Structure formats: structure tokens, C-alpha cells
mmCIF file of C-alpha atoms and ligand atoms in Angstrom:
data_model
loop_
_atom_site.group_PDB
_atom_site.id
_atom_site.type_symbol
_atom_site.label_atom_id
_atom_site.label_comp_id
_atom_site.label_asym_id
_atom_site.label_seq_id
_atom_site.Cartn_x
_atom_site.Cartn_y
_atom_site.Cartn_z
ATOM 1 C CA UNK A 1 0.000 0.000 0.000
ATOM 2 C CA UNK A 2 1.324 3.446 -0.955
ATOM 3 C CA UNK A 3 1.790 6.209 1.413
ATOM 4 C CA UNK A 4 -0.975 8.247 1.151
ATOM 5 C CA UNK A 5 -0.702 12.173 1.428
ATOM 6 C CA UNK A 6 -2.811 15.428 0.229
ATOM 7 C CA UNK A 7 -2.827 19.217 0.081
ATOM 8 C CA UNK A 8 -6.173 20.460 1.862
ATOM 9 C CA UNK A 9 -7.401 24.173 0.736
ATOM 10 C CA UNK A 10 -10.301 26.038 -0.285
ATOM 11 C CA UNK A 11 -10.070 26.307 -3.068
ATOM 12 C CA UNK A 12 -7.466 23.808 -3.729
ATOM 13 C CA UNK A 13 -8.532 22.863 -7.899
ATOM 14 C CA UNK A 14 -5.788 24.617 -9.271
ATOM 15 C CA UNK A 15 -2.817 23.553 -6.974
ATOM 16 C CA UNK A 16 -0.002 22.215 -8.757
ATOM 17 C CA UNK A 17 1.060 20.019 -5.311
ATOM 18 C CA UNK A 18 0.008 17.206 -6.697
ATOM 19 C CA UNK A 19 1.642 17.429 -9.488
ATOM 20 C CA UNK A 20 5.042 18.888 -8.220
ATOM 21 C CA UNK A 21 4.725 15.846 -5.541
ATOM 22 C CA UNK A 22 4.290 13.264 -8.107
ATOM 23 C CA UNK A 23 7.777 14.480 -9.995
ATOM 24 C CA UNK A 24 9.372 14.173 -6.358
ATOM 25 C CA UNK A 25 8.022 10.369 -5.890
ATOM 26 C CA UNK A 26 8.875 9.265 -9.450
ATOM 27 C CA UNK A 27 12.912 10.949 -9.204
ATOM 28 C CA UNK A 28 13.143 9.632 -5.784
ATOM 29 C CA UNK A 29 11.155 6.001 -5.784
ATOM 30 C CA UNK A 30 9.243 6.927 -2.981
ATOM 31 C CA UNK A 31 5.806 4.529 -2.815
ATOM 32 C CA UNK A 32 2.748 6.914 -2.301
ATOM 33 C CA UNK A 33 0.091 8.913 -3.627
ATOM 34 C CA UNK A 34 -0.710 12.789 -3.192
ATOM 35 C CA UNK A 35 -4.376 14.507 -4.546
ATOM 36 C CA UNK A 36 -5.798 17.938 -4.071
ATOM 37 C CA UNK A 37 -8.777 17.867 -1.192
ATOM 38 C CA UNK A 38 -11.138 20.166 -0.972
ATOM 39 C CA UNK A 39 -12.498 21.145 3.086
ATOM 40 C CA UNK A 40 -15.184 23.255 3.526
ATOM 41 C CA UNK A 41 -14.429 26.445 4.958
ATOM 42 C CA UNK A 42 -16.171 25.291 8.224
ATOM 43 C CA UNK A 43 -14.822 21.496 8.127
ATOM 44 C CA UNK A 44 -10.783 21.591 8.544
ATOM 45 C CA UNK A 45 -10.883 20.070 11.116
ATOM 46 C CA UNK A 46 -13.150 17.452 10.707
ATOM 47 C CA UNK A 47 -11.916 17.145 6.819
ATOM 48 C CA UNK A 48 -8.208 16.384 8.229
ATOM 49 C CA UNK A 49 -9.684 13.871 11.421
ATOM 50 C CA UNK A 50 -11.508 11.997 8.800
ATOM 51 C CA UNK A 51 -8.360 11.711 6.382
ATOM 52 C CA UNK A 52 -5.637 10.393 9.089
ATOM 53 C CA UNK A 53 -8.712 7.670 10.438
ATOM 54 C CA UNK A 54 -9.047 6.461 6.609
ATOM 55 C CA UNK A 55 -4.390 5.922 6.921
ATOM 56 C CA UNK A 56 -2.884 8.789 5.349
ATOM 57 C CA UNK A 57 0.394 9.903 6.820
ATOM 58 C CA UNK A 58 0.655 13.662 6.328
ATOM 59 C CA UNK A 59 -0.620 16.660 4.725
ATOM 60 C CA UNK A 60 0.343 19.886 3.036
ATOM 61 C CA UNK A 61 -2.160 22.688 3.995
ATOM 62 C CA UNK A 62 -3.210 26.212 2.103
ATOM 63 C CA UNK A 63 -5.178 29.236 1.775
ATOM 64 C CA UNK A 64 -7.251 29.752 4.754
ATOM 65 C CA UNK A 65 -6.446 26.631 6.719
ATOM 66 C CA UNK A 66 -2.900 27.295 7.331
ATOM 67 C CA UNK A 67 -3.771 29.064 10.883
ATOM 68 C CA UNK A 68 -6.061 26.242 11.690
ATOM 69 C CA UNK A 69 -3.380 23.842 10.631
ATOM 70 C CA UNK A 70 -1.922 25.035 13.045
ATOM 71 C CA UNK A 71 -4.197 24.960 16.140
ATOM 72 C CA UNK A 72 -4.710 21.087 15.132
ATOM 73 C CA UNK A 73 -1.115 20.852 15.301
ATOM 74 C CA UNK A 74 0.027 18.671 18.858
ATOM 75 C CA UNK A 75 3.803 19.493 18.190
ATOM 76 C CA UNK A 76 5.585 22.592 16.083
ATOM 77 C CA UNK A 77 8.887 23.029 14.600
ATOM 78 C CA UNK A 78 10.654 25.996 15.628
ATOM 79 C CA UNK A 79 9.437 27.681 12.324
ATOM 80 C CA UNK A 80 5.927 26.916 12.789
ATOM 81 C CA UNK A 81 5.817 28.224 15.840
ATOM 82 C CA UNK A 82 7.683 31.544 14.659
ATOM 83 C CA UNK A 83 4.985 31.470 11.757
ATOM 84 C CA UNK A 84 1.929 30.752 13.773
ATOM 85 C CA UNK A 85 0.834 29.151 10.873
ATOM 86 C CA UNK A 86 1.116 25.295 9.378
ATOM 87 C CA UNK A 87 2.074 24.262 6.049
ATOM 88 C CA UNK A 88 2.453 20.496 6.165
ATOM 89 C CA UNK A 89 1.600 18.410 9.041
ATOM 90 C CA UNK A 90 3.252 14.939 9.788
ATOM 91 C CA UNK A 91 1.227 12.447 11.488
ATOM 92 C CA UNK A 92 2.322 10.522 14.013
ATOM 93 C CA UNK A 93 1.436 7.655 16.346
ATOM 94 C CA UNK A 94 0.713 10.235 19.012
ATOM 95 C CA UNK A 95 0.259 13.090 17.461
ATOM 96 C CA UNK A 96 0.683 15.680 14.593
ATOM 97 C CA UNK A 97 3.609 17.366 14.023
ATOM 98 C CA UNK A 98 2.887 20.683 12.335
ATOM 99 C CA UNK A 99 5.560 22.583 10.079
ATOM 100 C CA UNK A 100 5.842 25.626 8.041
ATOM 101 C CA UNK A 101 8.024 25.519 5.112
ATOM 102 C CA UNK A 102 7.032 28.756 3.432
ATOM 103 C CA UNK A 103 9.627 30.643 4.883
ATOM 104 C CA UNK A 104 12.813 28.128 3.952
ATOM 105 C CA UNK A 105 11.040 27.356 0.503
ATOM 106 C CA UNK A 106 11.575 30.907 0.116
ATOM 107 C CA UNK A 107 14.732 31.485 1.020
ATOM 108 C CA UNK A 108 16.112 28.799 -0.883
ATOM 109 C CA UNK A 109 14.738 29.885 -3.983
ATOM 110 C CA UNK A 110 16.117 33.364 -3.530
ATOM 111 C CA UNK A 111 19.814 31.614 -2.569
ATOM 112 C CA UNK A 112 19.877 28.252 -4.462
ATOM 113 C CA UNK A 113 17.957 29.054 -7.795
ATOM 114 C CA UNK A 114 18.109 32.862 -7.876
ATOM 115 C CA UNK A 115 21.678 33.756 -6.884
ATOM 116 C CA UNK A 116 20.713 36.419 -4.125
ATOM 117 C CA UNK A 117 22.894 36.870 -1.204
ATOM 118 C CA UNK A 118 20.747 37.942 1.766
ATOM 119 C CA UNK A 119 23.220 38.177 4.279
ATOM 120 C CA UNK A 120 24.293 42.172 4.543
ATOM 121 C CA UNK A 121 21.621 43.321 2.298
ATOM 122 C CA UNK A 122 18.723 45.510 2.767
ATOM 123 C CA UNK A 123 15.383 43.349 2.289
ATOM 124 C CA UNK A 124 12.068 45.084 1.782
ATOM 125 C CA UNK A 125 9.123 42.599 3.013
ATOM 126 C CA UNK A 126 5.635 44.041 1.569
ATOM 127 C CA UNK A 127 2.414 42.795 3.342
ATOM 128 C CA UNK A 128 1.900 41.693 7.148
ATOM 129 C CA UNK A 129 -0.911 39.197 6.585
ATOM 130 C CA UNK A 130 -0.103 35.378 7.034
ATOM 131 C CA UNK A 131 2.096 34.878 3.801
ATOM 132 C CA UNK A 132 4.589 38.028 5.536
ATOM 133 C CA UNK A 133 4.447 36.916 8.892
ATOM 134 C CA UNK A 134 5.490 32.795 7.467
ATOM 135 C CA UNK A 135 8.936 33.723 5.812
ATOM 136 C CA UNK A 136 10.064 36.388 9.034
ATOM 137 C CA UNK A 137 12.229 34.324 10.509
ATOM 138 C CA UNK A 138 13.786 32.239 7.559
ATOM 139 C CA UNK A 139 14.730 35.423 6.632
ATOM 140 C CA UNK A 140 16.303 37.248 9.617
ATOM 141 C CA UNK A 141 18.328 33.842 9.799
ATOM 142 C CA UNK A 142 20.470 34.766 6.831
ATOM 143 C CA UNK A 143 21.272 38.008 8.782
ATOM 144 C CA UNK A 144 19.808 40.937 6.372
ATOM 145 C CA UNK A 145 21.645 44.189 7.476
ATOM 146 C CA UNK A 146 17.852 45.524 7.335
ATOM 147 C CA UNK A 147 14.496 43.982 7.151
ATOM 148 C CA UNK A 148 11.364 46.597 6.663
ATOM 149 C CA UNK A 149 7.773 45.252 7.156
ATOM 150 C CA UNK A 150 5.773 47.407 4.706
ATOM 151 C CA UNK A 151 2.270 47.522 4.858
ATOM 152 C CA UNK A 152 -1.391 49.424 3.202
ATOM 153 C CA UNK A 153 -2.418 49.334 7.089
ATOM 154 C CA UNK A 154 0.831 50.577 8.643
ATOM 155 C CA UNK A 155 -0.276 49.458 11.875
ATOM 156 C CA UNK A 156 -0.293 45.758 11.059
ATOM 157 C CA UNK A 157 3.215 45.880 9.958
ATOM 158 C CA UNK A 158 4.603 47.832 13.221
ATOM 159 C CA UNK A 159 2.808 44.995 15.154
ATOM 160 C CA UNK A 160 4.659 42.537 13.441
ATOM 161 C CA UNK A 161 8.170 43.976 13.455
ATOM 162 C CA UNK A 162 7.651 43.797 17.500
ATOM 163 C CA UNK A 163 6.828 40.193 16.971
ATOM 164 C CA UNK A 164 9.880 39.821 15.499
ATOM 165 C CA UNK A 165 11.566 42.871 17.879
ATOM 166 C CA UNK A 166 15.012 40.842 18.263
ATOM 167 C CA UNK A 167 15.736 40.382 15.082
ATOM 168 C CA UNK A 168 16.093 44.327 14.828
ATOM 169 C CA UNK A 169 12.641 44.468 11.977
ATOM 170 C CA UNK A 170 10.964 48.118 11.537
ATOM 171 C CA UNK A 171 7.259 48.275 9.833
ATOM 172 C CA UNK A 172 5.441 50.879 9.007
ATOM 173 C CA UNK A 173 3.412 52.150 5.847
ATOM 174 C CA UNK A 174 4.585 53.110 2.060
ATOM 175 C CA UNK A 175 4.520 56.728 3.332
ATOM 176 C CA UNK A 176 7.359 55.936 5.444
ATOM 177 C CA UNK A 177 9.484 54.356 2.763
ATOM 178 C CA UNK A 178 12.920 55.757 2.073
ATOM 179 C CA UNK A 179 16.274 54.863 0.455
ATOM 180 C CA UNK A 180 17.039 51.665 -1.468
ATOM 181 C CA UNK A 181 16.462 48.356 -0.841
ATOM 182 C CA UNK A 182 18.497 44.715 -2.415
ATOM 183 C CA UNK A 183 15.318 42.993 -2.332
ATOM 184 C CA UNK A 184 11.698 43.716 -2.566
ATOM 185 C CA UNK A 185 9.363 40.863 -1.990
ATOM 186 C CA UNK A 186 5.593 41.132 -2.755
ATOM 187 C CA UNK A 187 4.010 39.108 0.093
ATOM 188 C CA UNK A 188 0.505 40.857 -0.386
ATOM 189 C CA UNK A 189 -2.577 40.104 -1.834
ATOM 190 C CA UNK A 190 -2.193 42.876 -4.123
ATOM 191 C CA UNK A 191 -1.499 40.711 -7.501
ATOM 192 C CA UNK A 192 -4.149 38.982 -7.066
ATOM 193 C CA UNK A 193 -6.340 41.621 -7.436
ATOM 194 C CA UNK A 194 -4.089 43.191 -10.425
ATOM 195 C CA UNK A 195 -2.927 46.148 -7.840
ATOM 196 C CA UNK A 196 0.372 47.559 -7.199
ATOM 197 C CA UNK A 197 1.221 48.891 -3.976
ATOM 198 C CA UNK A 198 2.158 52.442 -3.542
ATOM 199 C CA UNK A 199 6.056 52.186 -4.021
ATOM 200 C CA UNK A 200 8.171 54.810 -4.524
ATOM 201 C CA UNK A 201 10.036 55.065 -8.288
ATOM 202 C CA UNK A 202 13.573 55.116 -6.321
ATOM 203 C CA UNK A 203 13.000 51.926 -4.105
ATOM 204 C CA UNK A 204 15.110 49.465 -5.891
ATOM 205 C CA UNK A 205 19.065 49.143 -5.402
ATOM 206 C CA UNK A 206 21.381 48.762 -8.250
ATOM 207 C CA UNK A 207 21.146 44.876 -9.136
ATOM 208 C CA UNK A 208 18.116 44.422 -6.692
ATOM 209 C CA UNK A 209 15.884 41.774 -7.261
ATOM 210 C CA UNK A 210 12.234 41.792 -7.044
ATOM 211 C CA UNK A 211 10.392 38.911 -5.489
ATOM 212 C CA UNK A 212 6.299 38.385 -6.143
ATOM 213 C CA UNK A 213 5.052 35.164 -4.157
ATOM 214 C CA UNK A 214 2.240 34.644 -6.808
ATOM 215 C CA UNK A 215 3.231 32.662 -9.609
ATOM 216 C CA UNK A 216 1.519 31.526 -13.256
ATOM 217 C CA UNK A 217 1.344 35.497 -14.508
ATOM 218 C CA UNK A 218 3.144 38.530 -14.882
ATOM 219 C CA UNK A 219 1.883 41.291 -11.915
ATOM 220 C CA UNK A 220 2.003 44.882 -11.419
ATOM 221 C CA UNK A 221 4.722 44.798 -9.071
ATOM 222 C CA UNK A 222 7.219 42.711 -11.369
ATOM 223 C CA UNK A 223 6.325 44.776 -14.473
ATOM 224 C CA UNK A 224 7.007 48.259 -12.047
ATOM 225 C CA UNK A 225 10.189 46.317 -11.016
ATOM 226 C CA UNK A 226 11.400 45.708 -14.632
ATOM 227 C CA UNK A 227 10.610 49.127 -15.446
ATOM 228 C CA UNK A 228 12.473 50.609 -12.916
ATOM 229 C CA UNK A 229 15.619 48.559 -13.978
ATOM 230 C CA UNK A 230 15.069 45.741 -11.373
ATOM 231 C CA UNK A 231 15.268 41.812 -11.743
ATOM 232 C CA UNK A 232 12.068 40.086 -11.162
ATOM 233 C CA UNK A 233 11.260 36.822 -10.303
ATOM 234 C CA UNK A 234 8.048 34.959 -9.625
ATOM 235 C CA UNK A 235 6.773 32.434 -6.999
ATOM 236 C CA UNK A 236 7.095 29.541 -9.016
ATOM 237 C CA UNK A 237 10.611 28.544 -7.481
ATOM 238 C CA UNK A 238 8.968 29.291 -3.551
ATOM 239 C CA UNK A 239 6.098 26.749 -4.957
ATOM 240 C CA UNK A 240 8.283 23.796 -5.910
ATOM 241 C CA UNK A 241 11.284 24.626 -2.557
ATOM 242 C CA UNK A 242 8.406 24.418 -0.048
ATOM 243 C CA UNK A 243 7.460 21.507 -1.288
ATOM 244 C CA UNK A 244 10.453 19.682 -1.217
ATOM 245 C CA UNK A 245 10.885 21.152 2.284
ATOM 246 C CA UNK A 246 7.598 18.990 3.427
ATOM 247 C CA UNK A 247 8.615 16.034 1.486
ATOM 248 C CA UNK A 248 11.891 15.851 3.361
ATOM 249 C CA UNK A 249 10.091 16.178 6.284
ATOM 250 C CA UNK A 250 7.578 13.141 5.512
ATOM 251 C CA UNK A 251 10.210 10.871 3.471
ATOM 252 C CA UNK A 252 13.726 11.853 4.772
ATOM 253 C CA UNK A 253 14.702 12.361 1.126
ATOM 254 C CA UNK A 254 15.676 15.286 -0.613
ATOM 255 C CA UNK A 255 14.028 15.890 -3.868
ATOM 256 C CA UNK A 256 16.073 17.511 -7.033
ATOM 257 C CA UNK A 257 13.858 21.264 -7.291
ATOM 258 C CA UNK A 258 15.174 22.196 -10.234
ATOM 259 C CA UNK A 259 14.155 19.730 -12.821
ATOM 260 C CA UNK A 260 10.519 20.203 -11.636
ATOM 261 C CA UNK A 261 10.944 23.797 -11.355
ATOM 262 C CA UNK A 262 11.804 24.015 -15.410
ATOM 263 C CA UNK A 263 9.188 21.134 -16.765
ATOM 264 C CA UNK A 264 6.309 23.624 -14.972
ATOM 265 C CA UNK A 265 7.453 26.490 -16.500
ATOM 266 C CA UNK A 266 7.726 24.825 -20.034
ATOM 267 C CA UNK A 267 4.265 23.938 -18.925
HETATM 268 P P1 LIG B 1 -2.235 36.279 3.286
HETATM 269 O O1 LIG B 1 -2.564 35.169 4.233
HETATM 270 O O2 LIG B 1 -2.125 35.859 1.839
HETATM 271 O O3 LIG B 1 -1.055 37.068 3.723
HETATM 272 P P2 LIG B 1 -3.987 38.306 4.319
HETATM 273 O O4 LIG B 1 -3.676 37.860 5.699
HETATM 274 O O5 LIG B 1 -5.383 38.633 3.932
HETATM 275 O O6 LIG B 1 -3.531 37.220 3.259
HETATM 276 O O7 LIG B 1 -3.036 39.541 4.008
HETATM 277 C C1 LIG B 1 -3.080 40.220 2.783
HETATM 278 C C2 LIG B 1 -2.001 41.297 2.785
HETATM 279 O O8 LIG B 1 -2.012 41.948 1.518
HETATM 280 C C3 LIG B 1 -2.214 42.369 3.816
HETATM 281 O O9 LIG B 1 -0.959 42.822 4.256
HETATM 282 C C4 LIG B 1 -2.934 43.466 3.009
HETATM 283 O O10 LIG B 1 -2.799 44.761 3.530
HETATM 284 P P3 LIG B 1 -3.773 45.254 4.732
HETATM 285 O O11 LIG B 1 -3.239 44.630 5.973
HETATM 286 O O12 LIG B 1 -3.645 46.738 4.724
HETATM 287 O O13 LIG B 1 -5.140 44.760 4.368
HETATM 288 C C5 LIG B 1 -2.191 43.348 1.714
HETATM 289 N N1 LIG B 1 -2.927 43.872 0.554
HETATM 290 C C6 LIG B 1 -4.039 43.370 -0.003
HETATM 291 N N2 LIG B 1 -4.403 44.078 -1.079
HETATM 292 C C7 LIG B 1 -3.497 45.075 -1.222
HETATM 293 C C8 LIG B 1 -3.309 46.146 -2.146
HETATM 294 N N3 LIG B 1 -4.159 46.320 -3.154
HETATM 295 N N4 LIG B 1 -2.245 46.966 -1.986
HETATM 296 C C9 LIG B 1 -1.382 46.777 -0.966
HETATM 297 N N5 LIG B 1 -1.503 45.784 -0.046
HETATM 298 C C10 LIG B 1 -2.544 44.943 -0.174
#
């Protein structure tokens, strides 16, 4: 009997999980099987409960579980608990481990696929909903010189930054914005909705890169970045390095990102 795993979400039709998970099982021999599940948006909980009774050993988890992931959670990783939100969840004989591997898919992407050095450089963080708060401390532990919580509701950033008060983070609002910054990563919901936040023209550094975590289509914010002389780079990579963070976590094998990464975006 195959291992049997799943993404839960809401909507969850258009995840590419199963798919990237698939490429992982094939390159690495690993027996199981991984599908998209749809929970209702008042049945997590009962959605996942039901799942592990019917045998499945783990569980990737998105949009608007990922805080309810990690309620359900009976154990955290260091970085879920930083998060406050789950990811993937592990389950165990006596309990479920809950992860978050947002943050290090992230960061990987930027060091491994993308070439950016993070350490020493001046990193511009745009949003302070969930998909901000997740990659916070992945980040501060490649020791920016600088990390600045922007945010449309400048309170919710300052809040935060005092979450994260040790690690030396300021937030505020786009008002407040000045000088350059390395890298500029788009962790709002802006794109979604076609929008550009409210940067200023002289935000990016020479060589800076900008970072949008939505993938599959060009945004505001990366065309602004390209016009203002930037390099921009989509979510796609975050996608694929998050994924292989939970599959190390359920198999204890890691998975070769960058194949799968280049066979999605030939498409
Ligand atoms: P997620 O879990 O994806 O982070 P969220 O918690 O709803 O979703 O957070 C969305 C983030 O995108 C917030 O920081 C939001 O700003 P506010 O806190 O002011 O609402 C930000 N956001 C959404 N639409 C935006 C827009 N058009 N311009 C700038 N920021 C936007």
C-alpha cells in the first residue's frame, strides 16, 4: 500500500502540489500517492480527522487553513511556531507534528535558484498578513543588514516587526518608505487583485531583485520592477522549494527542485 498524502485548501482545484509531488516520488522512488482535497471552509478540522482515520500519513495545507493547521497541530517546529501558521503536518502515532516551510522554501529559492545573497543586504518585506508573517524568521536567519515590514495598514506591519523585535525588523506604511532596498518581496494580496502597492520610483538598489510570491502570470509589481531597472522573479521557485521542504520532512529524502521547477514552467 502506498503512502498516502494530500494538500487540503479552499479552493485547492488549481494547486499544482500534486503534481510537483508526483515528480518528487517518481525521481526519488518513494511509494505513495498525493491529490488535491477540498475542506469546507467550516470542516478543517473534521476534513483532516476523517483523512488520518481512513491511513494517510501527512498533509500539506493552504489558503485559509494554514492558521487552523496550526491549532490542530500537537507538536511545532521551531518555524511553525515563529509562523503561527502550518504548512504540512506529519502524522504521528501520538500526534501531529505541524511545520511551516514557506519561509525556507523561500529562502532557498532566492539563494539556491536565484543567486541572491541575503546576508548584509537591505530586504524590503511588503504585506503583514499570514504569507509576511510565514517567511520572518527564515529570513532574519540569513542576517539581512535591514528587514522593513511594509504595509497598506501601517499598523499591522509595526505589530509585526515587535513580533519579530530581536531580530532588529521596523514596519510601518509606504509613506514611510525611504532609500534603497536589495530585495523587494511582494508578500501581499495585491497581484491577485491586479494592484500595485504604492512604491516609490527610487525603491530598488542597483542589481536588486524583485520577489512576487504569486506565480503563473506577470503582476504589477514585477512589471514596475522591470521598469524601474530591477530583476524580477516569480513564486514559481517558492512553490516547488516548499514543497520539497515537506517532502523531506515526511520521506527523509531530498528531492532535485530544479528539474521540476523548469518542466512547470515549459508547462
Ligand atoms: P495572506 O494570508 O495571503 O497574507 P492576508 O492575511 O489577507 O492574506 O493579508 C493580505 C495582505 O495583503 C495584507 O498585508 C494586506 O494589507 P492590509 O493589511 O492593509 O489589508 C495586503 N494587501 C491586499 N491588497 C493590497 C493592495 N491592493 N495593496 C497593498 N496591499 C494589499
Amino acid at each position: 500500500m502506498p503512502d498516502i498524502y494530500a494538500v487540503f485548501g479552499n479552493p485547492v482545484a488549481h494547486s499544482k502540489s500534486p503534481l510537483i509531488h508526483a515528480a518528487f516520488a517518481r525521481q526519488t522512488g518513494q511509494d505513495m500517492t498525493y491529490s488535491a482535497l477540498l475542506a469546507p471552509l467550516d470542516g478543517f478540522r473534521e476534513s483532516v480527522a476523517e483523512f488520518r482515520k481512513d491511513g494517510a500519513s501527512g498533509a500539506n495545507v493552504t489558503v485559509p487553513f494554514k492558521e487552523q493547521a496550526y491549532a490542530l497541530a500537537t507538536r511545532h517546529t521551531p518555524r511553525a511556531l515563529a509562523a503561527g501558521a502550518a504548512n504540512t503536518l506529519k502524522f504521528e502515532v501520538d500526534g501531529i507534528l505541524g511545520d511551516n516551510t514557506d519561509g525556507a522554501g523561500l529562502v532557498r529559492d532566492l539563494i539556491v535558484n536565484l543567486g541572491v545573497v541575503i546576508a548584509g543586504k537591505r530586504i524590503l518585506l511588503m504585506g503583514a498578513g499570514g504569507a509576511a508573517r510565514g517567511v520572518i524568521q527564515p529570513l532574519l536567519d540569513q542576517q539581512p543588514a535591514q528587514l522593513f515590514i511594509v504595509n497598506r495598514t501601517p499598523e499591522k506591519a509595526i505589530d509585526l516587526a515587535c513580533a519579530f523585535a530581536a531580530g532588529g525588523v521596523r514596519g510601518g506604511g509606504y509613506a514611510e518608505l525611504s532609500g534603497e532596498f536589495d530585495v523587494v518581496i511582494n508578500a501581499t494580496a495585491a497581484s491577485l487583485a491586479n494592484d500595485l502597492p504604492p512604491l516609490p520610483d527610487s525603491i530598488f538598489a542597483p542589481d536588486a531583485l524583485a520577489y512576487d510570491m504569486m506565480y503563473g502570470r506577470d503582476t504589477p509589481f514585477l512589471a514596475f520592477a522591470r521598469a524601474h531597472g530591477a530583476r524580477a522573479a516569480d513564486g514559481l521557485g517558492m512553490l516547488v522549494e516548499q514543497a520539497a521542504e515537506a517532502f523531506n520532512l515526511w520521506r527523509g529524502v531530498r528531492p532535485d527542485t530544479a528539474t521540476v521547477i523548469r518542466s512547470l514552467r515549459e508547462g
